[in-house]
Amino acid sequence: MSFYLATKEIWRNRGRFLLFSLVIALITTLVLFIAALAGGLATANKQFIEKLDADLLVYQENVDLQATSSRLGSAKLRELRRVAGIAEVGPLAFSTSTIVFGDGRQPIDVALIGVEPGKPGDPPRIAGEGLRSKRSKDVIIDQPTAQKSNLNIGDRITIKSIQGTKEEFFSLTVTGITDERQYFFQPSIIVPLSVWDNVRPQPAIESGDKQLISNVIAVKLQNPAEISAMSQMMAASVAGIEIADKATAIQNIPGYSAQQSTLNTQQIFTLLIGVLVLGGFFQIQTLQKVAQIGMLKAIGNDNRTIAIAALLQIIIVTLIGVGIGGAGTMLLALGLPAGIPIIFSGATVAIAIAALLLIGPLGGLVSIRLALKIDPLTAIGLSS
Amino acid sequence: MNTVLRTQDVTKLYGKGSTSIVAVDQVSLQIERGEFVALVGPSGSGKTTMLAMLAALLSPTSGAIFIDGQDLSQMKEKERARFRGQKIGFTFQANNLVPYLSALENVELMLRLNKELDKSGKARARELLVRLGLEERLNNLPNQLSGGQQQRVAIARALVHRPEVVLVDEPTASLDTERAYQVVETFSNLIHEQDRAGIMVTHDLRMTRYVDKVIHMLDGKITNILTDRQQIEILAKTSSFQAAENSGESLPLEFIFHSQPDSLSQPVIAAV
C-alpha cells in the first residue's frame, strides 16, 4: 500500500518531484566535485610521501615537521642506521627545478628530489633502470613528467637551477620512469642525493658545512608494527631529531591540513544545505497534504503505512537526484581539460554518495514526524 | 432487521476538570441493518463528535460503542485503523478523494487496503462507478471531475468493500440543491439495496426525505428521534420539527425523549 501510494503520487506529480530530484542532482554534482577536488589537491600535495616505501620519517627537531626547513647531515644518517630494529634508512632532499628544452617547448617546473639509490625513497620503476650509483648523473622521472615532456628512457634532459645569482644548466640522463609521484603540486624527478646537492637551487654563500645534507630521512623498520616503540627508541638514541609516521608527515605538509579542512567544510556545509532544502521542501509538501493524510488515516491507513509511503518518496526522489547528479558529474568530468586536479577515487565517491543518500531521509524526518502527528479527525474537521 | 451499531451511555468530554466541556452526553442509540439514519442538529450540538466516535476516530470518555458486536472503546489505535478500513465506509464533506489517484483507483483503494483487489473486487469497483453514472470518468483524476462526480466516487469508495456501517459527513456541503438531492438519494438507494447501516450527519433538513430515521441532537444529547415516514417528509419539506409535530392528530409523532423533554415545545429548527 505504502509503495503504491508513494509511487502513484510521484508519477502523477512527476514534474514537481523531478524538480526536487534536480535540486538533489545539483547538490550531488557540487559535493562530488568538491570531493574530487579535495582528493586531487591532496594527491598532488602528498603523493610522493604517501607512496614512500618507509614506515617513519625523521626531521630535524624544532622545525614543526617542515621538510624544507629541516636539515639532517650524513652523521645523523649513520647514527640512525645503528639503531637496533631499523632495517634501512634513506635520505630525502626536496627542492624545485625546471626542465628546459632546446627545441622551444615550454619549460616544465618539477619537484627535484634527491635520494640514495637503493634506499627508502628511491622509487620503483615502471620502465627502465634505477639510479646506477650515488654519483651518476641519472634521473628517474615520474609519469606526469614523462607525459608532459614527452621524454623517454635514455633521453638527456637539461634542468635549470638558480645558483647564486646565475642560471645554471645541468644535463642528466633518464634511466627510468616511475609511477605518478607528485610532490607539492608538481610532478617529480628523482636524482642521487649528491647530484641533487650539485644541481639544486642554492644561495650564493653556503654554510661551509661539507657533509651531505638531506631534509628528511626515510626509515624502514624491521617490524612495521612497532612504529610507536621504535619512534621512542630512535628519539632516545639520536639527539636533535623529531620523528613522524607518514600520516603525520602528510598532515604537516605546508597548507595541506588547511586546504583539506576548507574543502571538507565546504562539502559538509553543502550536505547540510541539502538536508535543510529537502527538509523544508518535504515539510511544506506534508503541510499541504494535511487534509489528504487525515482522510487516508480516517479510511483505515495506519501510521506505519503513511510513514513508509513518505519515506519511500524521499528515498526515490533522493536516489533519482543522486543518480542524475552522479551521471552528470561523470560527464562533466570527462569534458574537463587535463591538468585540473580532480580525482574521483572509489572510496571518496562512495562516502560522498552515501552522505548524499542520507540527506534526503534526514531532511525528511521532520516531515515524516509531521505526517505521523496528523490526526485522522481532521478528515471530519475535528481535532483531538 | 438486526442491530449493526449500538451505543450505550456514550459521553465525550473535551478538556479536564472544571474547564471540561460535555460534547456528547450519555447517548444511547441503535441502528439496524438496511437502515439509513440522519443525525441532525445545530452547530455545537455534538453530532460531529458523535460521528467521530461512531467512526472509531475518537474514543468516548465513558460508555460503549458496538459495531458488528465489537466494542470500539476497547480498541487500540492500530486496531481501530484496521477496523475503519474493514467495517466502515466514509464520505467526507471535503477532501474526499486522493488527488493523484483516478476515480477507479480511488475506489479500488479500499480493496487494496483490505487486500481484496482481486478480479471480482476490481469488477465490483467498476460496476459501482458505472452504476453511479461515471462510466466515462473512470480514469479521470479528481480535479477533472465536478463536485457531484467527486461525491459519487466517494460514495462508491464508501461502499465497495462492503462495510457494516457507512458514515456520511455533510454530503451536500459543496453541492447545489439538485446535485445534493441526487447524491443523498443515490446513497440511500445503495444503502438499502446493499443492506448496510448508514448514518448521515447533516445540518440540511431537506436531505432527511431519503432517510428512515432522524435523530436530533442538542447540547450533546439526543432530544428526539423521528421514524414516521409522513413526518420525516414534512420535516424535509419545511425544515421544521414544529411543523412535523403538527402534521396530523391521527398520527402522533414518535419522539423518544432521552433528556430535555422541554425541548419539544421549542421550535427546534436545526442550523440551516
XYZ file of C-alpha atoms in Angstrom:
656
model
C 0.000 0.000 0.000
C 2.800 2.390 1.000
C 4.718 1.708 -2.202
C 1.547 2.140 -4.260
C 0.680 5.495 -2.696
C 4.292 6.734 -2.872
C 4.903 5.808 -6.499
C 1.469 6.904 -7.738
C 1.907 10.337 -6.224
C 5.387 10.698 -7.676
C 4.255 9.572 -11.115
C 1.164 11.790 -11.219
C 3.241 14.773 -9.997
C 6.415 13.815 -11.806
C 7.232 17.367 -12.906
C 7.269 18.614 -9.322
C 9.167 15.634 -7.980
C 11.684 15.851 -10.823
C 12.419 19.414 -9.762
C 13.245 18.167 -6.269
C 15.425 15.473 -7.764
C 17.203 18.104 -9.838
C 17.945 20.099 -6.688
C 19.482 16.940 -5.231
C 21.315 16.358 -8.528
C 22.899 19.802 -8.318
C 23.895 19.234 -4.702
C 25.316 15.861 -5.736
C 27.365 17.446 -8.508
C 28.715 20.072 -6.162
C 29.573 17.594 -3.414
C 31.230 15.153 -5.821
C 33.283 17.886 -7.442
C 34.415 19.233 -4.091
C 35.297 15.688 -3.001
C 37.192 15.087 -6.234
C 38.955 18.407 -5.946
C 39.914 17.679 -2.344
C 41.200 14.277 -3.471
C 43.055 15.747 -6.427
C 44.694 18.523 -4.439
C 45.597 16.159 -1.628
C 47.171 13.758 -4.065
C 49.122 16.498 -5.808
C 50.413 17.542 -2.409
C 51.237 14.273 -0.717
C 51.668 11.632 -3.405
C 55.441 11.255 -3.075
C 55.276 10.872 0.718
C 52.238 8.614 0.547
C 53.931 6.198 -1.829
C 57.206 6.254 0.036
C 58.444 2.788 0.962
C 59.112 3.763 4.593
C 57.479 3.472 7.991
C 58.792 6.619 9.660
C 60.180 9.975 8.623
C 62.842 11.756 10.604
C 63.074 15.559 10.683
C 65.386 17.993 12.397
C 63.918 18.955 15.766
C 62.105 22.253 16.289
C 61.102 22.713 12.645
C 57.447 21.662 13.109
C 57.959 18.721 10.767
C 58.509 21.077 7.818
C 60.671 19.237 5.288
C 62.022 22.368 3.634
C 63.203 23.798 6.983
C 64.694 20.544 8.211
C 68.433 19.885 7.754
C 69.889 16.481 8.569
C 73.534 15.717 7.911
C 75.049 12.384 6.947
C 76.190 11.958 10.569
C 72.558 11.634 11.648
C 72.001 9.117 8.903
C 74.838 6.976 10.239
C 73.555 7.276 13.816
C 70.096 6.196 12.803
C 71.424 3.275 10.812
C 72.985 1.926 14.020
C 69.681 1.896 15.969
C 68.527 -1.687 16.530
C 65.262 -2.547 14.761
C 65.831 -0.262 11.806
C 66.051 -2.127 8.508
C 67.096 0.708 6.238
C 67.393 4.455 6.129
C 67.341 6.722 3.120
C 67.963 10.452 2.927
C 65.428 12.604 1.097
C 66.029 16.117 -0.143
C 63.443 18.347 -1.760
C 63.702 21.402 -3.957
C 62.289 22.618 -7.224
C 63.797 22.879 -10.634
C 62.813 23.421 -14.251
C 63.290 21.125 -17.211
C 64.176 23.193 -20.252
C 64.148 22.145 -23.873
C 66.311 23.259 -26.739
C 63.539 22.965 -29.293
C 61.373 25.762 -27.969
C 58.980 23.606 -25.954
C 57.575 25.159 -22.808
C 59.785 24.532 -19.750
C 58.281 22.268 -17.084
C 58.530 23.043 -13.381
C 59.236 19.922 -11.357
C 59.955 18.802 -7.815
C 63.634 17.879 -7.684
C 64.064 15.083 -5.172
C 67.348 13.671 -4.020
C 67.533 10.060 -2.783
C 70.168 7.446 -2.106
C 69.985 4.718 -4.781
C 68.512 1.503 -3.471
C 67.430 3.045 -0.169
C 63.987 4.118 1.061
C 62.853 6.962 -1.178
C 64.347 5.506 -4.349
C 61.118 4.778 -6.248
C 60.288 1.551 -8.061
C 60.330 1.879 -11.811
C 57.519 1.059 -14.206
C 60.020 1.229 -17.052
C 63.800 1.378 -17.405
C 66.520 1.079 -14.754
C 67.147 2.664 -11.398
C 69.758 5.196 -10.436
C 73.088 3.495 -11.193
C 75.267 4.928 -8.418
C 75.479 7.664 -5.821
C 77.272 9.991 -8.220
C 75.861 9.017 -11.632
C 74.074 11.831 -13.428
C 70.928 9.746 -13.739
C 67.394 10.837 -13.287
C 64.156 8.930 -12.778
C 61.133 10.853 -13.957
C 57.575 10.227 -12.843
C 54.769 9.532 -15.268
C 53.278 13.068 -15.354
C 56.744 14.440 -16.149
C 57.171 11.869 -18.910
C 53.745 12.725 -20.359
C 54.241 16.478 -20.182
C 57.795 16.440 -21.560
C 57.459 13.522 -23.939
C 60.737 12.150 -22.555
C 61.783 8.516 -22.783
C 64.371 6.267 -21.247
C 67.841 7.127 -22.490
C 66.917 10.743 -23.321
C 69.092 13.503 -21.951
C 67.367 16.344 -20.160
C 68.558 19.740 -19.129
C 67.491 21.233 -15.858
C 67.880 24.837 -14.895
C 68.633 25.975 -11.356
C 69.398 29.387 -9.942
C 72.636 29.182 -8.039
C 73.783 32.382 -6.510
C 72.514 34.949 -8.971
C 73.158 32.876 -12.071
C 71.098 30.415 -14.075
C 72.966 27.123 -14.168
C 72.121 24.272 -16.548
C 72.780 20.592 -15.848
C 72.478 17.640 -18.127
C 71.050 14.355 -16.819
C 70.158 11.002 -18.391
C 66.726 9.487 -17.962
C 67.291 5.929 -16.765
C 63.826 5.055 -15.560
C 60.237 6.090 -15.284
C 58.301 5.699 -12.037
C 54.569 5.963 -11.477
C 52.872 9.224 -10.598
C 54.692 10.777 -7.584
C 53.721 14.417 -7.342
C 55.079 16.464 -4.503
C 53.776 19.880 -3.546
C 51.628 20.157 -6.726
C 54.488 19.366 -9.076
C 55.497 16.279 -10.994
C 58.783 14.926 -9.735
C 62.204 13.948 -10.957
C 64.436 11.873 -8.714
C 68.241 12.064 -8.702
C 71.027 10.709 -6.461
C 71.461 12.868 -3.363
C 74.963 14.014 -4.265
C 73.770 15.033 -7.726
C 70.805 16.781 -6.122
C 73.250 18.692 -3.908
C 75.034 19.934 -7.044
C 72.098 20.814 -9.226
C 69.640 22.239 -6.678
C 68.998 25.966 -6.497
C 71.435 27.434 -3.989
C 72.143 30.769 -2.380
C 75.433 32.494 -3.218
C 77.122 31.682 0.059
C 76.890 28.209 1.515
C 77.437 27.493 5.190
C 80.724 25.735 4.703
C 79.430 22.516 6.254
C 80.828 19.950 3.867
C 78.711 16.949 4.886
C 75.919 15.918 2.587
C 72.678 17.444 3.812
C 69.191 15.994 3.363
C 65.850 17.365 4.540
C 64.284 14.195 5.805
C 65.397 10.652 6.465
C 63.039 7.870 5.483
C 63.235 4.915 7.848
C 62.119 1.401 7.141
C 61.644 -0.770 10.232
C 62.349 -4.446 10.615
C 58.921 -4.763 12.203
C 56.489 -2.094 10.937
C 54.063 -2.997 13.746
C 56.441 -1.409 16.273
C 56.182 2.124 14.955
C 55.412 3.676 18.321
C 58.103 1.851 20.284
C 60.680 2.422 17.584
C 59.896 6.146 17.443
C 60.642 6.395 21.135
C 63.806 4.362 20.804
C 65.065 6.474 17.872
C 64.347 9.712 19.721
C 66.267 8.379 22.733
C 69.209 7.170 20.661
C 69.713 10.112 18.300
C 69.708 13.692 19.505
C 68.198 16.623 17.631
C 65.584 14.783 15.636
C 61.821 14.595 15.500
C 60.019 11.505 14.208
C 56.682 11.207 12.445
C 54.731 8.465 10.756
C 53.637 9.053 7.151
C 50.128 10.235 8.065
C 51.523 12.853 10.461
C 54.133 13.883 7.927
C 51.411 14.408 5.306
C 49.300 16.464 7.709
C 52.329 18.714 8.217
C 52.963 19.393 4.538
C 52.589 23.188 4.354
C 48.930 24.125 3.693
C 47.775 20.538 3.417
C 45.573 20.426 6.526
C 44.158 23.919 5.973
C 43.314 23.142 2.380
C 41.703 19.786 3.158
C 39.724 21.122 6.107
C 38.447 24.023 3.979
C 37.266 21.664 1.266
C 35.793 19.223 3.776
C 33.936 22.080 5.458
C 32.533 23.136 2.093
C 31.426 19.584 1.477
C 29.776 19.258 4.884
C 28.007 22.590 4.517
C 26.751 21.666 1.067
C 25.340 18.460 2.547
C 23.768 20.407 5.420
C 22.221 22.840 2.950
C 20.879 19.791 1.137
C 19.342 18.450 4.340
C 17.680 21.793 5.049
C 16.432 22.326 1.487
C 14.968 18.839 1.293
C 13.638 19.050 4.835
C 11.914 22.316 4.021
C 10.514 21.010 0.790
C 9.088 17.799 2.196
C 7.727 19.642 5.199
C 5.887 22.146 3.011
C 4.573 19.290 0.923
C 3.311 17.462 4.030
C 1.682 20.641 5.330
C -0.149 20.948 2.023
C -1.366 17.368 2.392
C -2.659 17.515 5.970
C -6.317 17.064 4.922
C -5.417 14.309 2.476
C -3.302 12.412 5.008
C -6.068 12.834 7.598
C -8.530 11.333 5.117
C -6.180 8.436 4.295
C -5.868 7.660 8.003
C -9.616 8.019 8.556
C -10.436 5.447 5.883
C -8.158 2.914 7.537
C -4.493 3.509 6.718
C -2.357 3.278 9.828
C 0.593 5.487 10.718
C 3.087 2.885 9.532
C 1.640 2.914 6.017
C 1.724 6.710 5.888
C 5.276 6.926 7.280
C 6.655 4.282 4.927
C 4.975 5.966 1.955
C 6.544 9.302 2.922
C 9.955 7.701 3.469
C 9.762 5.815 0.172
C 9.022 9.038 -1.685
C 12.023 10.702 -0.080
C 14.244 7.727 -0.924
C 13.037 7.541 -4.531
C 13.440 11.292 -5.090
C 16.901 11.201 -3.486
C 18.006 8.150 -5.485
C 16.900 9.724 -8.759
C 18.597 13.001 -7.812
C 21.858 11.353 -6.804
C 21.715 9.197 -9.957
C 21.237 12.198 -12.237
C 23.858 14.194 -10.307
C 26.362 11.329 -10.366
C 25.928 10.717 -14.089
C 26.100 14.451 -14.815
C 29.267 14.787 -12.766
C 30.952 11.949 -14.637
C 30.015 13.501 -17.989
C 31.288 16.899 -16.857
C 34.491 15.343 -15.565
C 35.099 13.726 -18.951
C 34.788 17.120 -20.578
C 37.193 18.882 -18.222
C 40.623 19.815 -19.577
C 43.598 17.797 -18.312
C 45.567 19.345 -15.500
C 42.607 20.210 -13.285
C 43.391 18.417 -10.045
C 40.265 16.328 -9.609
C 40.399 12.679 -8.709
C 37.275 10.566 -8.366
C 38.568 7.835 -6.110
C 36.215 4.951 -5.356
C 36.251 5.427 -1.601
C 35.734 9.206 -1.729
C 32.877 8.918 -4.211
C 31.312 6.097 -2.164
C 31.432 8.174 1.028
C 30.035 11.233 -0.766
C 27.232 9.164 -2.356
C 26.397 7.570 0.999
C 26.241 11.015 2.614
C 24.095 12.310 -0.254
C 21.715 9.364 0.040
C 21.365 10.126 3.736
C 20.488 13.789 3.313
C 17.048 13.007 1.848
C 15.825 10.759 4.657
C 17.485 13.026 7.233
C 15.819 16.094 5.791
C 12.543 14.234 5.534
C 12.485 13.129 9.179
C 10.662 16.273 10.245
C 8.024 15.850 7.555
C 7.526 12.175 8.456
C 7.104 13.145 12.096
C 4.611 15.781 10.986
C 2.704 13.229 8.892
C 2.576 10.838 11.846
C 1.103 13.536 14.045
C -1.753 14.336 11.676
C -4.958 13.281 13.365
C -7.468 11.343 11.254
C -10.085 13.551 12.897
C -9.007 16.348 10.558
C -10.919 14.471 7.858
C -14.171 15.492 9.543
C -12.952 18.905 10.623
C -12.265 17.975 14.224
C -9.074 17.999 16.194
C -8.167 15.987 19.241
C -33.592 -6.466 10.901
C -30.621 -6.892 13.147
C -28.643 -4.302 15.047
C -25.357 -3.342 13.443
C -24.482 -0.357 15.563
C -25.287 0.263 19.202
C -24.117 2.872 21.660
C -24.588 2.687 25.387
C -24.468 5.849 27.508
C -21.724 7.331 25.388
C -20.248 10.505 26.810
C -17.441 12.627 25.446
C -15.757 15.372 27.432
C -13.240 17.787 25.949
C -10.716 19.120 28.439
C -10.323 18.209 32.076
C -11.663 19.286 35.448
C -13.823 22.353 35.807
C -12.977 23.613 32.322
C -14.164 20.460 30.566
C -16.935 20.689 28.003
C -19.524 17.964 27.515
C -19.721 17.411 23.760
C -21.810 14.224 23.907
C -23.833 13.378 26.975
C -24.881 9.789 27.706
C -26.167 8.990 24.248
C -27.658 5.590 23.583
C -28.914 4.632 20.167
C -29.032 1.701 17.819
C -29.109 1.319 14.078
C -30.270 -1.720 12.187
C -29.003 -3.304 9.018
C -30.585 -1.659 5.973
C -31.416 1.489 7.882
C -30.353 4.963 6.763
C -30.336 7.461 9.620
C -29.854 11.224 9.651
C -28.087 12.775 12.632
C -29.191 16.393 12.714
C -28.814 19.342 14.996
C -27.399 22.836 15.145
C -23.698 23.624 15.254
C -22.207 22.566 18.584
C -24.923 20.006 19.193
C -22.373 17.179 19.305
C -23.301 15.418 16.083
C -19.812 15.605 14.543
C -18.240 14.350 17.772
C -20.786 11.545 17.783
C -19.883 10.735 14.175
C -16.171 10.700 15.077
C -16.831 8.193 17.864
C -19.058 6.002 15.681
C -16.274 6.083 13.066
C -13.690 4.815 15.567
C -11.780 8.055 15.136
C -12.339 9.185 18.699
C -12.694 7.272 21.944
C -15.617 8.075 24.220
C -14.817 9.337 27.704
C -17.293 6.820 29.026
C -19.836 4.400 27.651
C -19.509 1.809 24.928
C -19.913 1.651 21.157
C -20.528 -1.660 19.448
C -20.303 -2.160 15.703
C -20.865 -5.658 14.395
C -20.600 -6.815 18.003
C -17.139 -5.324 18.593
C -16.564 -2.728 21.302
C -14.692 0.201 19.735
C -13.810 1.744 23.072
C -11.577 -1.247 23.876
C -9.508 -0.981 20.696
C -6.003 0.427 20.366
C -5.218 2.940 17.626
C -3.788 0.408 15.181
C -6.777 -1.915 15.654
C -9.142 0.982 15.161
C -7.421 1.923 11.897
C -7.799 -1.659 10.662
C -11.394 -1.720 11.846
C -12.179 1.500 9.987
C -10.701 0.084 6.797
C -12.732 -3.124 7.046
C -16.040 -2.262 8.675
C -16.668 1.389 7.952
C -17.282 3.298 4.756
C -16.785 7.055 4.694
C -17.650 10.106 2.729
C -16.492 13.473 4.000
C -17.719 16.908 3.181
C -14.416 17.890 1.515
C -11.049 16.428 0.555
C -12.731 13.130 -0.091
C -10.502 11.739 -2.773
C -6.809 11.125 -3.150
C -5.880 13.750 -5.753
C -3.262 11.664 -7.540
C -5.476 8.604 -7.997
C -8.060 8.244 -10.756
C -11.752 7.736 -9.927
C -11.370 3.972 -10.305
C -8.115 3.885 -8.317
C -9.727 5.893 -5.517
C -12.491 3.303 -5.249
C -10.055 0.407 -5.535
C -8.022 1.938 -2.696
C -10.373 0.409 -0.112
C -9.996 -3.016 -1.727
C -6.237 -2.611 -1.849
C -6.286 -1.656 1.832
C -8.202 -4.813 2.683
C -6.202 -6.988 0.273
C -9.330 -7.676 -1.759
C -8.176 -6.216 -5.038
C -8.794 -9.374 -6.998
C -10.698 -9.800 -10.227
C -14.103 -9.698 -8.580
C -13.129 -6.706 -6.428
C -11.999 -4.779 -9.495
C -15.226 -5.677 -11.277
C -17.237 -4.511 -8.260
C -15.444 -1.158 -8.153
C -16.024 -0.590 -11.853
C -19.639 -1.698 -11.579
C -20.343 0.730 -8.755
C -18.880 3.652 -10.672
C -20.833 2.678 -13.787
C -23.951 2.421 -11.656
C -23.252 5.936 -10.390
C -23.033 7.252 -13.950
C -19.271 7.601 -14.086
C -18.559 5.115 -16.866
C -16.823 7.779 -18.928
C -14.858 9.111 -15.975
C -13.187 6.006 -14.594
C -9.678 7.159 -15.407
C -10.155 10.815 -14.638
C -8.304 12.399 -11.747
C -10.410 14.167 -9.085
C -9.503 17.600 -10.445
C -11.063 16.569 -13.745
C -14.383 15.775 -12.049
C -17.179 18.074 -10.911
C -18.105 18.320 -7.225
C -21.062 15.987 -7.733
C -18.973 13.464 -9.625
C -16.373 13.523 -6.871
C -19.068 12.857 -4.284
C -20.305 9.912 -6.345
C -16.778 8.490 -6.490
C -16.632 8.896 -2.714
C -19.948 7.022 -2.408
C -18.543 4.160 -4.457
C -15.419 4.114 -2.304
C -17.521 4.069 0.860
C -19.446 1.012 -0.306
C -17.057 -1.041 -2.423
C -15.532 -3.034 0.438
C -18.977 -3.944 1.796
C -18.635 -2.225 5.157
C -21.026 -2.787 8.045
C -21.605 0.909 8.570
C -21.461 3.772 6.111
C -20.875 7.239 7.562
C -21.692 10.305 5.535
C -20.477 13.679 6.784
C -22.320 16.712 5.395
C -22.592 15.279 1.897
C -24.238 18.345 0.442
C -21.874 20.993 1.780
C -20.220 21.722 -1.544
C -23.104 20.889 -3.872
C -26.040 22.803 -5.320
C -29.507 21.686 -4.235
C -30.245 19.470 -7.216
C -26.908 17.664 -7.042
C -27.226 17.386 -3.269
C -30.584 15.615 -3.636
C -29.145 13.284 -6.269
C -26.143 12.371 -4.131
C -28.144 11.634 -0.983
C -30.805 9.731 -2.925
C -28.118 7.604 -4.531
C -26.632 6.915 -1.160
C -29.979 5.990 0.288
C -30.750 3.628 -2.575
C -27.391 1.867 -2.349
C -27.521 1.528 1.438
C -30.967 -0.043 1.204
C -30.033 -2.262 -1.731
C -26.823 -3.474 -0.160
C -28.387 -3.821 3.275
C -25.842 -1.645 5.065
C -26.359 0.651 8.025
C -25.930 4.289 7.043
C -25.577 7.400 9.179
C -25.607 10.831 7.620
C -24.622 13.893 9.611
C -26.217 16.957 8.096
C -27.464 20.362 9.039
C -29.622 20.422 5.910
C -33.003 19.037 6.983
C -34.203 18.900 3.368
C -31.994 15.868 2.915
C -33.875 13.875 5.555
C -36.502 12.912 2.950
C -34.270 9.976 1.941
C -33.676 8.545 5.426
C -35.572 6.095 7.582
C -34.929 7.782 10.885
C -34.000 11.286 12.015
C -32.059 11.671 15.258
C -31.962 15.189 16.583
C -29.169 16.273 18.896
C -28.890 19.375 21.021
C -26.215 20.221 23.570
C -24.741 16.748 23.303
C -27.976 14.902 23.960
C -30.487 13.190 21.717
C -33.598 15.296 22.014
C -35.822 13.272 19.715
C -35.906 10.517 17.181
C -38.332 10.652 14.276
C -39.237 7.477 12.438
C -42.634 8.099 10.884
C -42.392 8.403 7.126
C -45.023 11.135 6.784
C -43.490 13.280 9.473
C -39.992 12.827 8.056
C -41.378 14.034 4.693
C -42.835 17.120 6.381
C -39.583 17.763 8.238
C -37.678 17.538 4.968
C -40.132 19.825 3.256
C -40.398 22.501 5.933
C -37.060 22.039 7.699
C -39.082 22.420 10.919
C -39.640 19.925 13.690
C -42.533 22.080 14.828
C -44.290 21.660 11.500
C -43.643 17.932 11.562
C -45.104 17.770 15.056
C -48.270 19.480 13.964
C -48.704 17.435 10.809
C -51.621 15.302 11.947
C -53.532 14.413 15.097
C -54.325 10.912 13.958
C -50.667 10.123 13.568
C -48.793 11.323 16.639
C -45.126 11.953 16.360
C -42.930 9.206 17.633
C -40.482 11.207 19.668
C -38.367 9.395 22.139
C -37.108 11.583 24.916
C -33.741 10.710 26.321
C -33.436 14.001 28.105
C -34.633 17.587 27.988
C -38.314 16.849 27.330
C -38.993 20.584 27.246
C -37.108 20.906 24.028
C -40.074 19.566 22.111
C -42.118 22.582 22.960
C -39.461 24.753 21.431
C -39.415 25.217 17.694
C -36.235 23.290 17.118
C -35.005 24.464 13.783
C -31.682 22.986 13.084
C -28.897 25.136 11.810
C -29.899 25.827 8.248
